[in-house]
Coordinates of C-alpha atoms in Angstrom, one line a residue:
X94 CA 24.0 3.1 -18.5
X95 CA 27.4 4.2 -17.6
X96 CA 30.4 3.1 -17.9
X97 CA 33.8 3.5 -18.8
X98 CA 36.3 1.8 -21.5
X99 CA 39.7 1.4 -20.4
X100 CA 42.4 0.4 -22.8
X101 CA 45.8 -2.2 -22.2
X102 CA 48.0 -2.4 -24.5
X103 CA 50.3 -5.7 -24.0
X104 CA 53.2 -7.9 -25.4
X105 CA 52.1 -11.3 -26.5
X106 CA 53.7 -14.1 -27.2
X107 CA 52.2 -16.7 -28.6
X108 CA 53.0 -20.5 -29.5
X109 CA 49.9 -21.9 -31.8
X110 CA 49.6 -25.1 -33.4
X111 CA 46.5 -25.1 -36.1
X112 CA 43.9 -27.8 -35.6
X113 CA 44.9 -28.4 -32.0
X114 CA 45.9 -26.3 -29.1
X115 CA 46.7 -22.5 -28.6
X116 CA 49.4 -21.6 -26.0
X117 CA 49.2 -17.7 -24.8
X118 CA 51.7 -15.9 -22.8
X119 CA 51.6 -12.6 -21.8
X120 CA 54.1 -10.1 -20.1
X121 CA 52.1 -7.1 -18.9
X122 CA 53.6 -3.7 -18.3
X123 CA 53.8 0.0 -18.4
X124 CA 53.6 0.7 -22.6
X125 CA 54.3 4.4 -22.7
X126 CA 57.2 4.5 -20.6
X127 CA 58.8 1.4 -22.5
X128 CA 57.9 1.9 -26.0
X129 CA 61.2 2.0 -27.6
X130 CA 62.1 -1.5 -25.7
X131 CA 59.1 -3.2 -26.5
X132 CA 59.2 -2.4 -30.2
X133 CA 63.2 -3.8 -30.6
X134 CA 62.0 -7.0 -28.6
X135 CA 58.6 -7.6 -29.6
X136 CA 57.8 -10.0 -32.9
X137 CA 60.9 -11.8 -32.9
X138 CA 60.2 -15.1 -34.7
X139 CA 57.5 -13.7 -36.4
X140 CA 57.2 -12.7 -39.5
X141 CA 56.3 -9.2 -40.4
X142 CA 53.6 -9.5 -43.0
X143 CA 51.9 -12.6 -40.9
X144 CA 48.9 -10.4 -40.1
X145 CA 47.8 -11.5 -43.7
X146 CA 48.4 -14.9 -43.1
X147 CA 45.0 -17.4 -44.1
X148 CA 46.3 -20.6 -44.5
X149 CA 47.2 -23.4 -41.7
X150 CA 50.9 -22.8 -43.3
X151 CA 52.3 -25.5 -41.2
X152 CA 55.3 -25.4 -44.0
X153 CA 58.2 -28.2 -43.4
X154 CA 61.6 -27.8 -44.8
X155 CA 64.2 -30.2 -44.4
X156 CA 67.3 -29.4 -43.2
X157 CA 70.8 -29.2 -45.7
X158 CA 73.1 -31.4 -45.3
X159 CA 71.6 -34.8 -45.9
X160 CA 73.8 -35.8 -48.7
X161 CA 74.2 -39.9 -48.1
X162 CA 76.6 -40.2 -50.9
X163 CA 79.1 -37.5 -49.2
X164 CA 79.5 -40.1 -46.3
X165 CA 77.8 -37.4 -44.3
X166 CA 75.2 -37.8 -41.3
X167 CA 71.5 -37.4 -42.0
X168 CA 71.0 -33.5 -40.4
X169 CA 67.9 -33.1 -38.1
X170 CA 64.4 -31.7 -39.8
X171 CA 63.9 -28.3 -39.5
X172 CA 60.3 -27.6 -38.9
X173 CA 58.8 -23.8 -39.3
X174 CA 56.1 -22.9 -37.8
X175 CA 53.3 -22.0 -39.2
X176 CA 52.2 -18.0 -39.4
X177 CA 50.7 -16.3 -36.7
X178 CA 47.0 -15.1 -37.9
X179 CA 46.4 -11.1 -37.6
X180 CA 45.6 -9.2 -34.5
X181 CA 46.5 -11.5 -32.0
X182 CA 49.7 -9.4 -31.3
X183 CA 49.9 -6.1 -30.1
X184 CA 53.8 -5.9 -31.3
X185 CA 55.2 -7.8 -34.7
X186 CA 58.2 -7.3 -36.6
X187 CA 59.6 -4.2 -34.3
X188 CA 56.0 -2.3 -34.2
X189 CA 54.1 -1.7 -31.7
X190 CA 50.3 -0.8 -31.0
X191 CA 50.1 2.6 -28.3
X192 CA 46.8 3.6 -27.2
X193 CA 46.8 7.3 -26.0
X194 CA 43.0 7.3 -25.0
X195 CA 42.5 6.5 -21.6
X196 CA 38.7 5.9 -21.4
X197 CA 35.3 6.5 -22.8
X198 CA 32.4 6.6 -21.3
X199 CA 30.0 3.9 -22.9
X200 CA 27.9 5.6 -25.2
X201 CA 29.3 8.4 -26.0
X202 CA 31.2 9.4 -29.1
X203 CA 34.7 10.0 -28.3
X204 CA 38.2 11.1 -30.4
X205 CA 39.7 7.8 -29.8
X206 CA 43.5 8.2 -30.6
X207 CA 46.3 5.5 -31.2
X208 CA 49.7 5.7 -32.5
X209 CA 52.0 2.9 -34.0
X210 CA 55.6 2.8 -32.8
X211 CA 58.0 1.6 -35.2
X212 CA 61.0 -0.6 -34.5
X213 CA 63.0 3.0 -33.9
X214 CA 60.9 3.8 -30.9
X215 CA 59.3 6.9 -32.3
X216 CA 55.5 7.0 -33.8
X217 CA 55.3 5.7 -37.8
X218 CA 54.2 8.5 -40.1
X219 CA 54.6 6.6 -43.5
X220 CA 52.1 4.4 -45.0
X221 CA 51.3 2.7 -47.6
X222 CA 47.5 2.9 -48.9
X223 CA 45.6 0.0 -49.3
X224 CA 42.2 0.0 -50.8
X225 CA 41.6 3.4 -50.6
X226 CA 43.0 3.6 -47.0
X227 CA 46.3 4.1 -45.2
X228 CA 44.7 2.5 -42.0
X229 CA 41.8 0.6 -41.6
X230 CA 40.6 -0.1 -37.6
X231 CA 38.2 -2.8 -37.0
X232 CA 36.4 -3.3 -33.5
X233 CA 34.2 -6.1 -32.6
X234 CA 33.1 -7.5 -28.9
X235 CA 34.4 -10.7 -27.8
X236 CA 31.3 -12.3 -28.4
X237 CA 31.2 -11.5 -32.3
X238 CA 28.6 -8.5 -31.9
X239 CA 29.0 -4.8 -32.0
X240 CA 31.2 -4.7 -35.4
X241 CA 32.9 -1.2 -36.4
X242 CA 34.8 -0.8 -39.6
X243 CA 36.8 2.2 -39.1
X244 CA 38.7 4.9 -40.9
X245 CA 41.0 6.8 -38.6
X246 CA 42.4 9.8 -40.0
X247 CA 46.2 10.9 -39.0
X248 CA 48.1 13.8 -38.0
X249 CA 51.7 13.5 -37.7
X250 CA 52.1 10.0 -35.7
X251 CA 48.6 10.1 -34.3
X252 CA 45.4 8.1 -35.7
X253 CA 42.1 9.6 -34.5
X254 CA 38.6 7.9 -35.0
X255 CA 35.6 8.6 -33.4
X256 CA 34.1 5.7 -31.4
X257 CA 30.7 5.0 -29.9
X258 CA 30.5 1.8 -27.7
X259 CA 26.9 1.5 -26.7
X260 CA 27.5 -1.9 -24.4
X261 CA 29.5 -3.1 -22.0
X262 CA 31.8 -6.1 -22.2
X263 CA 35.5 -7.0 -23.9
X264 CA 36.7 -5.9 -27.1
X265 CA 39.2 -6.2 -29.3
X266 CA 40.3 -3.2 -31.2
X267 CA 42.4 -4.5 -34.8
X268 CA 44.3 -1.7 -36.8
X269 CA 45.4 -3.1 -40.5
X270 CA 48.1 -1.4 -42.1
X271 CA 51.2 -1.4 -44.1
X272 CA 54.2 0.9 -42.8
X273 CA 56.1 2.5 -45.9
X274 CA 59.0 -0.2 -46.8
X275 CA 57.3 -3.0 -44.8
X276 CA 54.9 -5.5 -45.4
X277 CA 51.3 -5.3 -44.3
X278 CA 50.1 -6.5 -40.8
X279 CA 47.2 -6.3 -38.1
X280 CA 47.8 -5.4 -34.5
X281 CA 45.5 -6.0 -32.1
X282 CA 44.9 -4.6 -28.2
X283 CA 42.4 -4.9 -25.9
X284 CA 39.7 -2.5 -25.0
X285 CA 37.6 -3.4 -21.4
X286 CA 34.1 -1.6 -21.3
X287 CA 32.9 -1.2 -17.6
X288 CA 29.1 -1.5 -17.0
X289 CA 26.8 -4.3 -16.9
X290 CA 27.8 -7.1 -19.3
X291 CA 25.3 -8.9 -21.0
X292 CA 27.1 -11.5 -23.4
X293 CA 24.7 -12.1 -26.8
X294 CA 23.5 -15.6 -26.8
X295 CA 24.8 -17.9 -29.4
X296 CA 24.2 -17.7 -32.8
X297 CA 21.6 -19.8 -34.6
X298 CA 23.0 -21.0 -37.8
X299 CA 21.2 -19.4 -41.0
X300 CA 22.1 -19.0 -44.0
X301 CA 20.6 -15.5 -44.5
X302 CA 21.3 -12.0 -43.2
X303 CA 19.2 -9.1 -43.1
X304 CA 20.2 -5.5 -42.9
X305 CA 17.5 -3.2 -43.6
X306 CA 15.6 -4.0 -46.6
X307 CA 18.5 -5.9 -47.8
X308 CA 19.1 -9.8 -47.4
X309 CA 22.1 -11.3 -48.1
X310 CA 22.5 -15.1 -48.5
X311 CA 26.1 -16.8 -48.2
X312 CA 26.8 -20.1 -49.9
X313 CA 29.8 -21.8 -49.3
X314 CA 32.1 -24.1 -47.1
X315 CA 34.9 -22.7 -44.8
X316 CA 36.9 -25.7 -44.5
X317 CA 40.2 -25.3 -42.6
X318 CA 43.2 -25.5 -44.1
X319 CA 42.1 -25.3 -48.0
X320 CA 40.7 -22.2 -50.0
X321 CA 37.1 -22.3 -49.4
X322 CA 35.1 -20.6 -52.2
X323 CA 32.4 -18.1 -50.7
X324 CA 29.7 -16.8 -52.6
X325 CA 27.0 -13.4 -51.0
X326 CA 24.3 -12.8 -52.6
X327 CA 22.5 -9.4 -52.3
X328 CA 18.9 -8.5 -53.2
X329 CA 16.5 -5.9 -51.5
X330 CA 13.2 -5.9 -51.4
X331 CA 13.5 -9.7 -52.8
X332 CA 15.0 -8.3 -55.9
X333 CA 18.7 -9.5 -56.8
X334 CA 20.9 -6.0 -56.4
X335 CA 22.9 -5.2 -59.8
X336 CA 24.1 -1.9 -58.9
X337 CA 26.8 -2.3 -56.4
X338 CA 29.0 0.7 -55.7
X339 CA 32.3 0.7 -55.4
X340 CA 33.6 1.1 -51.5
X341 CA 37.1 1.1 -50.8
X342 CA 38.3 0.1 -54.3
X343 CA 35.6 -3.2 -54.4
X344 CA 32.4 -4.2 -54.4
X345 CA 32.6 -6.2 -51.1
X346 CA 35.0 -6.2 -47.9
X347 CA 34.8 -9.5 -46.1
X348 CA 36.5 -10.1 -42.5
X349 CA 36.7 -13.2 -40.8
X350 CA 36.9 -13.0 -36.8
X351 CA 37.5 -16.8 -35.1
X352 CA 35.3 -17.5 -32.3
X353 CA 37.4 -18.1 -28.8
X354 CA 40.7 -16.1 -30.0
X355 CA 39.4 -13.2 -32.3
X356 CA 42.1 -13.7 -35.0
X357 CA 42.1 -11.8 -37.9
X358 CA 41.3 -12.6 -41.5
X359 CA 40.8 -10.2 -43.9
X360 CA 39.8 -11.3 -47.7
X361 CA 38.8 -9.3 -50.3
X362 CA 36.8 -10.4 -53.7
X363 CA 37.3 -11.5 -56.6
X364 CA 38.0 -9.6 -59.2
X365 CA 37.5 -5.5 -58.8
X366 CA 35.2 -3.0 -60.3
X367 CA 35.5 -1.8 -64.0
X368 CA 37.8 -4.5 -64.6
X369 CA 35.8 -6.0 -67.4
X370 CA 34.7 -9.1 -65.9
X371 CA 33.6 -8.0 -62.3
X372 CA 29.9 -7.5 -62.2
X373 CA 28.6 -5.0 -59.5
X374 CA 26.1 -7.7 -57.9
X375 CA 24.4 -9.6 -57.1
X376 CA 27.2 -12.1 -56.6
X377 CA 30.1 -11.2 -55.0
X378 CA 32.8 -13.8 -54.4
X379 CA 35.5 -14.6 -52.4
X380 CA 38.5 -16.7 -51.7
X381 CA 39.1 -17.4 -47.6
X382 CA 41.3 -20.0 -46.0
X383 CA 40.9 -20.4 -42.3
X384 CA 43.4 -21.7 -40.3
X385 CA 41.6 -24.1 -37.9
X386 CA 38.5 -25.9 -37.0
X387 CA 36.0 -23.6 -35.3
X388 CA 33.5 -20.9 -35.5
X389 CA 33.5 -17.8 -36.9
X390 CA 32.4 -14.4 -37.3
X391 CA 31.9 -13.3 -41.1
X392 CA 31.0 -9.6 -41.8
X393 CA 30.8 -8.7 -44.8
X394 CA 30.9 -4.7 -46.5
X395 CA 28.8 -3.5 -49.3
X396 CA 28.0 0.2 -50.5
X397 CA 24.2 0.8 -52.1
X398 CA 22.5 4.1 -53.1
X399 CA 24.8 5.8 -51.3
X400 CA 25.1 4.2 -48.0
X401 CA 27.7 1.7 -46.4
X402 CA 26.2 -1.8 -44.7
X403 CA 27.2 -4.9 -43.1
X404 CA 25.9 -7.8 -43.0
X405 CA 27.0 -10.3 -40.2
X406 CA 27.3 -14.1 -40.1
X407 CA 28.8 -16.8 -37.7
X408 CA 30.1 -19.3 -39.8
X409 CA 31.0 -23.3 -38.2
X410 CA 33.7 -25.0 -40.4
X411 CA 32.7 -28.2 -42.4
X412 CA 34.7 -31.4 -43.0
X413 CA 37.2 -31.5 -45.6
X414 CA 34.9 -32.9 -48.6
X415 CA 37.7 -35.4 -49.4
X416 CA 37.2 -36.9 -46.4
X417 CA 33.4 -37.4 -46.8
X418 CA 30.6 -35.9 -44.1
X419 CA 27.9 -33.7 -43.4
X420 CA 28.9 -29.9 -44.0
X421 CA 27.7 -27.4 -41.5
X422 CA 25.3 -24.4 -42.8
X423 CA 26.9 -21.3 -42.8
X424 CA 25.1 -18.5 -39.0
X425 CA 23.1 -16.3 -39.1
X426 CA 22.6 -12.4 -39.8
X427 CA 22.7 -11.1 -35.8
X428 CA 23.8 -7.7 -35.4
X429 CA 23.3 -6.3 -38.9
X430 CA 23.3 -2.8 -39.4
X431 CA 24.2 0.5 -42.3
X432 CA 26.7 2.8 -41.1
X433 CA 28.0 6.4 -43.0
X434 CA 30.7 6.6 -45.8

């Protein structure tokens, strides 16, 4: 099949409220020509580490001033919104996401190149390394399937990564990084594959992956709004896995995609290796706190004998336990797969 990727790069604004509706606005225009504009302008209101963000975060403070005793008025509430979660922007905090490749055919591997524009208008060439990495790019289809954990490398102001797309359909492209002197953040932009689009059906909920001769077995509640405790279990060949490598500066790399919107959580274990308490498998834990009701994508990282795999759930959110009610089992392992170092 052929086909073609084109990728749009936007400014978004957003108003969200957790647990209820989402509003998206977008103003769509020329990027390259209008870099240095878009950087001052874009990401005002938000905060520039919010593409770390997991919790609801709906913080209130009230306002100063409220003093009865000083014979003064009560002043009005001031009420802050909560975070934005990671990846839904293309622009934060005076940075800016540029593609510079044009297409791809679907397929076909291809030096896919991006830059990040910093609040000066000129590419960012200082980073900060964060397990391991300086920049990591996740892409994922809009309907959960096609995962890519990527490690671009960079010359100059200019990220490079080959990509292979072998379907059609809408993707969303998420680079995670943390500018030297700023705090860390995920951008996000849009990629369109041309071709015959076949959406994956649903997910049927599970509460084991496969990947190989692997299976990987999640136990746990994402409920929204609280740390949910999430616990993978690896074992091949129906033997529990005890030998975990270390990828990336842990045993496990765990990002959470939410169904509808595609924002961005990335959580990481606890606990690290040769730490003294961290076993290499076959457990490995985490700490996640989603932001809203929903359905979501959960793909979690692991490195064995050598080779890197994912294993993929959809996870539906359960009922705060406080509040009494069934729990909902955690999806299914669609769209597995072992991918290079």
């Amino acid at each position: 099949m052929n086909g073609a990727i084109k990728v749009g790069a936007y400014v978004v604004g957003l108003a969200v409220v957790f647990g209820g509706a989402l509003g998206v606005g977008r103003v769509v225009g020329p990027v390259g020509g209008a870099v240095a504009e878009a950087a001052r302008d874009a990401g005002h209101g938000a905060e520039p580490g919010a593409g770390h963000a997991t919790g609801a975060g709906a913080g209130h403070a009230t306002g100063a001033g409220t003093g009865h005793d000083e014979g003064r008025d009560e002043g009005p509430e001031t009420v802050r919104a909560p975070a934005v979660p990671g990846g839904l922007q293309v622009s934060q905090g005076g940075y800016t996401l540029l593609p510079e490749t044009d297409e791809i055919k679907v397929g076909e591997r291809t030096d896919f190149r991006f830059s990040v524009i910093g609040p000066g208008g000129r590419p960012v060439t200082g980073f900060t390394t964060q397990h391991d990495k300086k920049l990591h790019l996740i892409v994922v289809r809009r309907d959960l399937t096609g995962f890519r954990h990527l490690h671009p490398t960079q010359k100059g102001g200019v990220w490079s990564v080959p990509l292979e797309l072998p379907a059609a359909g809408e993707y969303r492209a998420f680079a995670d990084f943390a500018p030297e002197g700023a705090e860390a953040m995920t951008l996000g932009m849009d990629l369109s594959v041309a071709g015959d689009y076949r959406p994956e059906p649903p997910a049927v909920p599970a509460e084991t992956a496969k990947v190989g001769d692997y299976a990987v077995t999640l136990a746990g509640d994402l409920v929204p709004g609280r740390t949910s405790m999430l616990t993978l279990s690896i074992s091949k060949n129906g033997k529990p896995v005890t030998d975990l490598e270390p990828y990336l500066a842990a045993y496990g790399h765990l990002v959470a995609l939410r169904d509808g919107d595609l924002a961005y959580l990335h959580v990481h274990p606890d606990g690290a290796p040769d730490d003294g308490r961290t076993a290499p498998g076959p457990n490995i834990t985490f700490y996640a706190e989603v932001p809203s009701a929903g359905t979501y994508g959960l793909y979690l990282d692991f490195k064995h004998a050598g080779t890197v795999r994912t294993a993929v759930f959809t996870a539906a959110t359960s009922p705060d336990p406080e509040t009494g009610g069934a729990t909902a089992p955690p999806g299914d392992g669609h769209g597995s797969h072992e991918h290079g170092q």
